[in-house]
Amino acid sequence: MGGFPILSVMLAVPLVAAIMCLFLEARQARMVALLATLIDLMLGVVLWANFDIGGAQWQFTERANLFAGFEYALGIDGIALMLIMLSVFLMPICIGASWEAITKRVGEYMAAFLLMEVLMIGVFAAQDLFLFYIFFEAGLIPMYLIIGIWGGQNRIYAAYKFFLYTLLGSVLMLIAMLWMVNEAGTTSIPVLMEYDFAPQAQTWLWLAFFASFAVKMPMWPVHTWLPDAHVQAPTAGSVILAGVLLKLGGYGFIRFSLPMFPDASAEFGWLVWGLSMAAVVLTSLIALVQADMKKLIAYSSVAHMAIVTLGLFAFNVQGLEGAMMVMLGHGLVSGALFLCVGVIYDRLHTREIARYGGLSINMPAYAVLFMLFTMAAVGLPGTSNFVGEFLSLAGVYQANSWVAFVATTGIILGAAYMLYLYRRICFGEQKNADAAALPDLSLREYLLLGPIAAAVLWMGVYPESFLAPMRADIELLDTRLAAAAPEGDAQLVMGEGAPEEEEHTQGEAH
Amino acid sequence: MDLATSLSLIVPEIILAVSGLVLLLLAAWGGDKGARVISVAAAIALGGAFALVAPSVCAGASGPGTVAFGGQFRADAFAGLAKLMIFAAAGAALVVAPRFFERAGVMRAEFPVLVLFATLGMSIMVSAGDLVSLYIGLELNSLAAYVLAAILRDDERSAEAGLKYFVLGALASGILLFGMSLTYGFAGTTNFGGIAVAVSDGLSTGQLFGLTFVLAGLAFKISAAPFHMWTPDVYEGAPTPVTMFFASAPKVAAIALLARVTLEAFGSQDDAWRQIVIFAALLSIVIGALGAIGQQNVKRLLAYSSINNVGFILIGLAAGTVAGASAMMVYLAIYVVMTIGSFVAVLLMRDADGKVEGISDLAGLSTTRPALAWALMALMFSLAGIPPLFGFWGKFVVFQAAVEADLVALAAIGIAASVIGAFYYIKIVKVMFFDEPAGTVTGEGDTPHWALLAICAVLISPLGYLLTGWLGGLADMAAASLAIAF
């Protein structure tokens, strides 16, 4: 890209727009926000197009010595690229989803969302430990305001819970970071990723980082802020929470915990697995009995994130690739599901499942798209989540077949609660007159759901586009982890495979 | 060291003293009519002193060339940096006070004069190289401060604040004097350098008692727990510009003094005082956080917030290193800005005819007074230490110093306790942004107040991080100029 600071520009565009929005009226603020997020999406596409697959590990690096104690250093690898793409892809959709639903204090709302975008891109692009921390923590402020001002009934409780829970998780990580920098003498993330900390120290450092990432992820049993925050946040807030913010935890594991503390990661693998297995089964069962649509999807997010952590701590390439794919797929699908909930919530102003029914009769287009996303959430082949879930579970199977067995029940339970949800909302009799009278999707809603549907199918049919940029980075991580990886119990032995000519003759015989 | 050199080192103090005396005479004959002119003159005197101190700070003055009057007085970069903060805070108090007192109809000409004398006392405190000059500075500051707290003579709460401050302050001075006499008795000298030599091969029991009592007396002055009880009452009762002054300048002076006593005089015995400092630090953080939760009055809440902040500053002191002292100075600089900003915001909370101080009165401020609400929100998140606001940087450097000094457990406990503090800061944000408007804050603010608030808001915004290199450099030089005996 010849020295053009594209990452800084991607940070600056929404930042400037956010400040402008504060001073604008509702209509103008909406336009400015949409424009800024679309510009960032375009820049994201340029970023992806110019990303040199198989080239240097860190690309688009920028460096400026603006501060004492840490550097303004940006740069991305394939993993960060994919997560930035997810963020910039979902942002215009979030702005669109709030177009009519948000009527009070629109300027401040748009400003908060644009600020979120700045911080999310910053988190994924930061190459300095403390710069990462600043972006990571700063997200609390706009999210607190979004939940607290524009949320539902119980918004204040949810905002407090979200803020304090995640803050408590993160502050210990700061102390660990200070210790690491003191020990290693550098704040650069790429250097720290190759630094070997003493195994004894790794244990404490890993636990401190785990405290933060487990809350952000969120892992069972520290997931309880998520259903509250999700249910109370406005639709777009839920989309950003589920779509991108939950990925911060997974990104943290893959960027910090695994490469920086491989020994401790192996040592605590059982802990992550245990919590993840509990999460997969328990939260899926909890999701099954929810009467509130958003809560159901929130719990399903916890279950999906557990598949991510399982894959990450499988210590092999399939597991890591699968975890990344689940993160991307879940970001799209859960975001889309929250939008689907938002569509009918905007019409009937209730999230209670029992108040709907038979929507496929009066809202056929909605029912089709909702069906697609339901199937994607279940992990149907051909949709994005299938690829990720299959890869992660294959990775987990190599590491421990019993864990894989328990984790796979999550897929079955997932099918149960998602299909049950879909049946109650879209099929059956039209028992509620007001629900039966709802109009079908508007053009705006088509524009919101259409692109996600396309992306979900693309990711399901040709995942190579998404896997290719990440492959080299994941292989690098895998070699870094190889020494510490625990021995798997599956003892897979690859078959020889038939000789090539024989295969052909067999094929012709048919 | 001849007298002329010594006198040249205390020119800023001479300016403050002379202008204070002249203005006092003017006030005595001119009466309250000239109050505004006297305020301006006092501010000019402070500005002059500021300009005289600034070069030595930038040059990192240190060594024997900065010692005046045979070790009684030290004009090094550490004292200089503290003086800059003190003069700036005092100047801010002079800027906001006239409007406030004129509205109450009690603008008195003594006010700027008392601020000058208090500032002079603080200036001597931070430069003290001897227990005696320490005490003179401390008492000069305290006596002026007692009067300032009670300056609204018709207001019962102000009188009560003055009395409480006086009684407890006198008790603290007594404890401090007792400690000083023990130290003198067992070390044979009142000079910090002499004490450092006397204690260099271990503390005797008497010296240890002396140290403990000195620390207890100073803990009163910086309102560190468990000697914090006077703070909420005095902060609530005193007029808001005076509270702003109390919460900023004397804190800087007393903490700088504490650092000098511990690091210079008792620097070789850091194990002896470190446990006391750690205890006071953690207790301050926890009490400051828990005490604030139930408060209904903004000024009381800010009082607890200042106790909480002192706890974090003491963590830097507990590190007992040059980096720790530097971190303290950085934290103090940021703390002064945040404190001034918060109290100016309180001054701007007015209904049609007077001041408003209840937290519930802030309800829905974001819709009725968006600029004030956004500034106050930034200040609250900054005080809570949430990045990207500048308050985070203060906590960051302090904890970094603690971690570098191998006090990881202290840092971990301290930062975990800071989450309790975050609760009440975000409660204020909740009241302003999430609640329905109460419609109490309707009065117009004054231009100087708005200007000061704007300056503070810009400094604590993420733009403040651009200052980190410069501020850190000054603080490093200041800390290096301390004659630390390790």
XYZ file of C-alpha atoms in Angstrom, chain B residues 23 26-27 30-44 94-103 106-113 446-449:
40
model
C -2.104 42.978 49.680
C -4.385 47.074 51.017
C -7.235 44.829 52.117
C -9.262 49.333 51.128
C -11.970 47.055 52.470
C -13.954 44.570 50.466
C -14.512 46.977 47.580
C -11.045 46.246 46.280
C -11.463 42.488 46.565
C -11.425 41.932 42.845
C -8.303 44.003 42.292
C -6.569 42.156 45.096
C -7.563 38.841 43.538
C -6.015 39.893 40.268
C -2.865 41.094 41.997
C -2.591 37.821 43.915
C -2.992 35.879 40.700
C -0.236 37.966 39.117
C -8.463 32.590 42.586
C -10.088 32.511 39.155
C -13.255 30.731 40.244
C -13.697 32.275 43.683
C -14.738 35.902 42.966
C -17.784 34.898 40.912
C -18.871 32.429 43.547
C -18.503 34.799 46.484
C -19.975 37.773 44.626
C -23.124 35.779 43.944
C -19.629 37.964 50.568
C -16.559 38.521 48.428
C -13.990 39.412 51.022
C -10.600 40.905 50.335
C -8.959 38.503 52.765
C -9.676 35.553 50.536
C -6.918 36.074 47.935
C -4.487 37.068 50.675
C -19.941 31.996 34.405
C -17.461 32.328 31.583
C -14.287 31.798 33.652
C -15.786 28.615 35.066
